[in-house]
Amino acid sequence: MAALLLDVKPGDEVIVPTYTFVSSALAFVRQGATIKFIDSREDHPGLNEEKIEKAITDKTKVIVVVHYGGTACDMDMIMKIASKYKIFVVEDAAQAIDSFYRSKPLGSIAHLGCFSFHETKNIQCGEGGMLVLNDQRFIDRAEIIWEKGTNRSKFFRGEVDKYSWVDTGSSFLPSDMLAAFLLAQLEQLDLIQKKRKQLWEQYYESLKLLEDKRYIKLPFIPYYATNNSHMFYIVCRNITERSNLINHLKSVGILSVFHYVCLHNSTFIKSRAVEQLYLPNAEAYSDTLLRLPMFYELTLENIKTISEEISNYFSFI
Ligand SMILES: *Cc1c(COP(=O)(O)O)cnc(C)c1O
């Protein structure tokens, strides 16, 4: 919906971090845009704000920022660049519900903010999402795009006497069943978040010693960002060590998983790209980042056990 609302067309360029989920780029690729991938920060898998300005050309229409793990990008810096070049910014806040940048809720700072309620997120209904409009200009058209290109919402409010096909769009609405499930989750936001934060803190505390010994790195949260405990990841020293650790955890019944293959190294992009990019920080996170179990039903005891197994692994190498 964000790509449709911004009228992204063939010839337009969209800046997207490479270390993200497919959707951050796909919405714009489907509109025919060319994607300019940028690297991650060194201290964090999120996009390196310093790389944005160099990627801008006179064709750049949108910057997509991804708040990886619910940790804010430096939005003041990004919005300043965007206004200098008159470019739209879309926040991919899929992982960022209940997280903040200098006390502003993520997803509410740029022109558009996109949330996900996929089953893997803090608040979920299986499949679903939310588009936040931060600009009056988009409201009327968003409602039409949402309703299959019709002005049906206007009709239901009695503002027109019949409804018809007026614009592009698709079926972006959730079903009543999903909406009901989601509402119940939203009503429990505080409870869910309180629990997730306890789990996250327990991981951090239990694994700190391994970081002090330089076996692993723990997540870094910049001073302007909050932590919504969307995920808990550790960064291993290299890919072999990560594979061995995954196998060790698997052997004791713990499922840990790595994260994104950089989009610039995906089959889809590689088969179409004219040049092979090298984005070293993101490629390093592809090889070394490991996500530990993080879901509401976990107990603090579970976290201690998982952390002990990670310590066990390092005490034997
Ligand atoms: C989950 C996720 C998405 C996709 O969300 P869907 O609801 O599956 O469309 C997009 N971007 C990021 C960063 C995500 O984590």
Coordinates of C-alpha atoms and ligand atoms in Angstrom, one line a residue:
M1 CA 0.0 0.0 0.0
A2 CA 2.9 2.4 0.8
A3 CA 4.4 1.8 -2.7
L4 CA 1.0 2.4 -4.4
L5 CA 0.3 5.5 -2.3
L6 CA 3.7 7.0 -3.2
D7 CA 3.0 6.3 -6.9
V8 CA 6.3 4.4 -7.3
K9 CA 6.9 3.7 -11.0
P10 CA 9.5 2.2 -13.4
G11 CA 12.5 4.5 -13.4
D12 CA 12.2 5.4 -9.8
E13 CA 14.9 4.4 -7.4
V14 CA 14.2 3.3 -3.8
I15 CA 16.9 3.0 -1.2
V16 CA 16.5 -0.1 1.0
P17 CA 18.9 -1.7 3.5
T18 CA 20.1 -5.1 2.3
Y19 CA 19.8 -6.8 5.7
T20 CA 16.0 -7.0 5.9
F21 CA 13.1 -9.2 4.9
V22 CA 12.0 -9.4 1.3
S23 CA 8.9 -7.3 1.8
S24 CA 10.9 -4.1 2.4
A25 CA 12.0 -4.2 -1.2
L26 CA 9.3 -6.3 -2.9
A27 CA 6.5 -3.8 -2.6
F28 CA 8.6 -1.3 -4.6
V29 CA 10.1 -3.9 -7.1
R30 CA 6.5 -4.9 -8.0
Q31 CA 5.9 -1.2 -9.0
G32 CA 8.9 -1.5 -11.3
A33 CA 11.3 0.5 -9.2
T34 CA 15.1 -0.1 -9.1
I35 CA 16.4 -0.9 -5.6
K36 CA 19.6 0.7 -4.3
F37 CA 20.8 -1.5 -1.4
I38 CA 22.8 -0.1 1.4
D39 CA 24.9 -1.7 4.1
S40 CA 24.3 -2.2 7.8
R41 CA 26.0 -0.3 10.6
E42 CA 29.1 -2.0 12.1
D43 CA 27.7 -1.9 15.6
H44 CA 24.1 -3.0 14.7
P45 CA 22.4 -4.9 11.8
G46 CA 20.2 -1.8 11.1
L47 CA 20.9 0.3 8.1
N48 CA 24.0 2.6 8.2
E49 CA 22.5 6.1 8.0
E50 CA 25.8 7.5 6.8
K51 CA 25.4 5.5 3.5
I52 CA 22.1 7.0 2.5
E53 CA 23.1 10.3 1.1
K54 CA 25.7 8.8 -1.3
A55 CA 23.0 6.5 -2.7
I56 CA 20.7 9.3 -3.6
T57 CA 20.4 10.3 -7.3
D58 CA 17.9 12.5 -9.1
K59 CA 15.7 9.4 -9.6
T60 CA 15.5 8.6 -5.9
K61 CA 11.9 8.6 -4.7
V62 CA 11.8 6.7 -1.4
I63 CA 14.0 5.7 1.4
V64 CA 12.8 2.6 3.2
V65 CA 14.2 2.4 6.8
V66 CA 14.0 -0.8 8.8
H67 CA 14.0 -0.7 12.6
Y68 CA 15.8 -4.0 12.9
G69 CA 14.8 -6.0 16.0
G70 CA 12.7 -3.0 17.1
T71 CA 15.7 -0.8 17.5
A72 CA 15.3 2.7 16.0
C73 CA 17.3 4.0 13.1
D74 CA 18.5 7.6 13.6
M75 CA 15.3 9.2 12.3
D76 CA 16.3 12.9 12.8
M77 CA 19.3 12.3 10.5
I78 CA 17.2 10.4 8.0
M79 CA 14.3 12.9 7.9
K80 CA 16.8 15.7 7.4
I81 CA 18.4 14.1 4.4
A82 CA 14.9 13.3 3.0
S83 CA 13.7 16.8 3.3
K84 CA 16.9 18.2 1.7
Y85 CA 16.3 16.0 -1.4
K86 CA 12.5 16.0 -1.2
I87 CA 12.3 12.3 -0.9
F88 CA 9.6 10.2 0.9
V89 CA 10.6 8.0 3.8
V90 CA 8.7 4.8 4.7
E91 CA 9.4 3.1 8.0
D92 CA 9.4 -0.6 8.0
A93 CA 8.2 -0.9 11.6
A94 CA 7.3 -4.6 11.2
Q95 CA 9.4 -5.5 14.3
A96 CA 9.0 -2.2 16.0
I97 CA 5.6 -2.0 17.8
D98 CA 5.9 -0.3 21.2
S99 CA 9.4 1.0 20.5
F100 CA 10.5 4.6 20.4
Y101 CA 13.0 7.0 18.9
R102 CA 13.7 9.9 21.3
S103 CA 10.2 9.2 22.8
K104 CA 8.4 9.2 19.4
P105 CA 6.7 5.9 18.6
L106 CA 8.4 4.1 15.7
G107 CA 6.3 4.0 12.6
S108 CA 4.9 7.4 13.3
I109 CA 7.9 9.6 12.3
A110 CA 8.3 9.2 8.5
H111 CA 5.6 9.9 5.8
L112 CA 4.4 6.3 6.1
G113 CA 4.9 3.5 8.7
C114 CA 4.3 -0.2 8.0
F115 CA 3.7 -2.7 10.8
S116 CA 3.3 -6.5 10.7
F117 CA 1.1 -8.7 12.7
H118 CA 2.6 -11.9 11.3
E119 CA 2.8 -14.7 13.8
T120 CA 6.5 -14.0 14.4
K121 CA 5.9 -10.5 15.8
N122 CA 5.3 -9.3 19.3
I123 CA 1.6 -8.6 18.6
Q124 CA 0.2 -10.9 16.0
C125 CA -2.9 -12.4 14.3
G126 CA -1.2 -14.9 12.1
E127 CA -1.2 -12.7 9.0
G128 CA -1.9 -9.0 9.1
G129 CA -0.5 -5.5 9.2
M130 CA -1.1 -1.8 9.7
L131 CA -0.2 1.2 7.6
V132 CA 0.3 4.5 9.5
L133 CA -0.2 7.7 7.5
N134 CA 1.6 10.6 8.8
D135 CA 0.5 13.0 6.2
Q136 CA -3.1 14.2 5.5
R137 CA -2.6 14.0 1.8
F138 CA -2.7 10.2 1.8
I139 CA -5.8 9.5 3.9
D140 CA -8.6 9.5 1.2
R141 CA -6.6 7.5 -1.3
A142 CA -5.4 5.0 1.3
E143 CA -8.9 4.1 2.1
I144 CA -9.7 3.5 -1.5
I145 CA -6.6 1.4 -2.2
W146 CA -7.4 -0.6 1.0
E147 CA -10.9 -1.3 -0.3
K148 CA -10.0 -2.9 -3.7
G149 CA -9.9 0.5 -5.5
T150 CA -13.5 1.4 -4.6
N151 CA -15.0 4.2 -2.5
R152 CA -17.0 1.7 -0.5
S153 CA -16.0 3.2 2.8
K154 CA -17.4 6.6 1.7
F155 CA -20.7 4.9 0.7
F156 CA -21.0 3.2 4.2
R157 CA -20.5 6.6 5.9
G158 CA -23.3 8.0 3.6
E159 CA -21.0 10.4 1.9
V160 CA -21.8 9.1 -1.6
D161 CA -25.1 7.4 -2.8
K162 CA -23.4 4.5 -4.6
Y163 CA -19.9 3.2 -4.7
S164 CA -17.7 2.2 -7.7
W165 CA -14.3 1.5 -8.9
V166 CA -12.3 4.7 -8.7
D167 CA -8.6 3.9 -8.4
T168 CA -6.0 1.1 -8.2
G169 CA -6.0 -1.1 -5.1
S170 CA -6.3 -4.6 -3.8
S171 CA -7.8 -6.5 -0.9
F172 CA -5.7 -5.2 1.9
L173 CA -8.3 -5.6 4.7
P174 CA -8.1 -8.3 7.4
S175 CA -11.0 -10.6 7.9
D176 CA -13.3 -10.1 11.0
M177 CA -11.8 -13.2 12.6
L178 CA -8.3 -11.9 12.3
A179 CA -9.3 -8.4 13.4
A180 CA -10.9 -9.9 16.6
F181 CA -7.9 -12.0 17.4
L182 CA -5.7 -9.0 16.8
L183 CA -7.8 -6.7 19.1
A184 CA -7.4 -9.2 21.9
Q185 CA -3.6 -9.1 21.4
L186 CA -3.5 -5.3 21.3
E187 CA -5.6 -5.2 24.5
Q188 CA -2.8 -7.3 26.2
L189 CA 0.1 -5.2 24.8
D190 CA 1.3 -4.2 28.3
L191 CA 1.2 -7.7 29.6
I192 CA 2.9 -9.2 26.6
Q193 CA 5.6 -6.5 26.5
K194 CA 6.3 -6.7 30.2
K195 CA 7.0 -10.5 29.9
R196 CA 9.1 -10.1 26.7
K197 CA 11.2 -7.5 28.4
Q198 CA 11.9 -9.7 31.4
L199 CA 12.9 -12.5 29.1
W200 CA 15.2 -10.2 27.1
E201 CA 16.9 -8.8 30.3
Q202 CA 17.4 -12.4 31.6
Y203 CA 19.2 -13.3 28.4
Y204 CA 21.4 -10.2 28.6
E205 CA 22.3 -10.8 32.2
S206 CA 23.0 -14.5 31.7
L207 CA 25.1 -14.0 28.6
K208 CA 27.1 -10.9 29.6
L209 CA 30.0 -12.9 30.9
L210 CA 30.5 -14.5 27.5
E211 CA 30.5 -11.1 25.9
D212 CA 33.1 -9.9 28.5
K213 CA 35.2 -12.9 27.5
R214 CA 34.7 -11.9 23.8
Y215 CA 33.2 -15.1 22.7
I216 CA 30.0 -13.4 21.5
K217 CA 28.6 -9.9 21.1
L218 CA 25.2 -8.9 22.6
P219 CA 22.7 -6.5 21.0
F220 CA 23.6 -2.9 20.9
I221 CA 20.9 -0.3 21.5
P222 CA 21.9 3.3 20.6
Y223 CA 21.1 6.0 23.2
Y224 CA 18.2 7.4 21.2
A225 CA 16.5 4.1 20.8
T226 CA 14.4 1.9 23.1
N227 CA 14.2 -1.9 23.2
N228 CA 10.8 -3.6 22.6
S229 CA 12.3 -7.1 23.1
H230 CA 11.2 -8.2 19.6
M231 CA 14.1 -10.6 19.4
F232 CA 17.3 -11.6 21.2
Y233 CA 20.3 -12.2 19.1
I234 CA 23.9 -12.8 19.7
V235 CA 26.8 -12.2 17.2
C236 CA 29.3 -15.1 16.8
R237 CA 32.9 -14.6 15.8
N238 CA 32.5 -16.5 12.5
I239 CA 30.1 -18.6 10.5
T240 CA 31.8 -21.9 11.6
E241 CA 31.4 -21.1 15.2
R242 CA 27.7 -20.1 14.6
S243 CA 27.0 -23.5 12.8
N244 CA 28.6 -25.4 15.6
L245 CA 26.7 -23.5 18.2
I246 CA 23.4 -24.1 16.3
N247 CA 24.2 -27.8 16.2
H248 CA 25.1 -27.9 19.9
L249 CA 21.8 -26.2 20.9
K250 CA 19.9 -28.5 18.5
S251 CA 21.4 -31.5 20.2
V252 CA 19.9 -30.4 23.5
G253 CA 16.5 -29.5 22.0
I254 CA 16.9 -25.8 21.6
L255 CA 16.1 -24.2 18.2
S256 CA 18.3 -21.2 17.4
V257 CA 18.1 -19.6 13.9
F258 CA 20.2 -17.2 11.8
H259 CA 18.5 -14.4 10.0
Y260 CA 18.5 -12.7 6.6
V261 CA 20.4 -13.6 3.5
C262 CA 21.3 -10.1 2.3
L263 CA 18.8 -9.1 -0.3
H264 CA 21.6 -8.1 -2.8
N265 CA 22.8 -11.7 -2.5
S266 CA 19.3 -13.2 -3.0
T267 CA 18.6 -15.4 -6.1
F268 CA 16.0 -12.9 -7.4
I269 CA 18.2 -9.8 -7.2
K270 CA 21.4 -11.6 -8.3
S271 CA 19.7 -12.8 -11.5
R272 CA 18.8 -9.2 -12.4
A273 CA 21.7 -7.2 -11.0
V274 CA 24.2 -5.6 -13.4
E275 CA 26.9 -5.5 -10.8
Q276 CA 27.8 -7.6 -7.7
L277 CA 27.7 -5.4 -4.6
Y278 CA 29.9 -5.9 -1.6
L279 CA 28.2 -4.7 1.6
P280 CA 30.6 -6.0 4.3
N281 CA 28.7 -5.2 7.5
A282 CA 25.5 -6.8 6.4
E283 CA 27.3 -9.8 4.9
A284 CA 29.0 -10.3 8.2
Y285 CA 25.7 -10.2 10.1
S286 CA 24.3 -12.8 7.6
D287 CA 27.2 -15.1 8.6
T288 CA 27.3 -14.5 12.3
L289 CA 24.0 -13.3 13.8
L290 CA 22.1 -16.0 15.7
R291 CA 18.6 -15.5 17.1
L292 CA 17.7 -17.3 20.4
P293 CA 14.2 -18.5 21.2
M294 CA 11.9 -15.5 22.1
F295 CA 8.2 -16.0 22.6
Y296 CA 5.6 -15.2 25.3
E297 CA 5.3 -18.7 26.7
L298 CA 9.1 -18.9 27.6
T299 CA 10.0 -18.8 31.3
L300 CA 13.0 -17.2 33.0
E301 CA 14.1 -20.7 33.8
N302 CA 14.1 -21.6 30.1
I303 CA 16.3 -18.6 29.4
K304 CA 18.7 -19.6 32.1
T305 CA 18.9 -23.1 30.6
I306 CA 19.5 -21.8 27.1
S307 CA 22.2 -19.4 28.3
E308 CA 23.9 -22.2 30.2
E309 CA 24.0 -24.4 27.1
I310 CA 25.6 -21.5 25.2
S311 CA 28.2 -21.2 28.0
N312 CA 28.7 -25.0 27.9
Y313 CA 29.5 -24.8 24.2
F314 CA 32.2 -22.2 24.8
S315 CA 33.7 -24.0 27.8
F316 CA 34.4 -27.0 25.5
I317 CA 36.0 -25.3 22.5
Ligands
LIG1 C1 7.9 -9.6 9.2 C2 8.6 -8.5 8.4 C3 8.0 -8.0 7.3 C4 6.8 -8.6 6.6 O1 5.7 -8.7 7.3 P1 4.4 -9.4 6.7 O2 3.3 -9.2 7.7 O3 4.8 -10.9 6.6 O4 4.2 -8.8 5.4 C5 8.6 -6.9 6.6 N1 9.7 -6.4 7.1 C6 10.3 -6.8 8.2 C7 11.6 -6.1 8.7 C8 9.8 -7.9 8.9 O5 10.4 -8.3 10.0

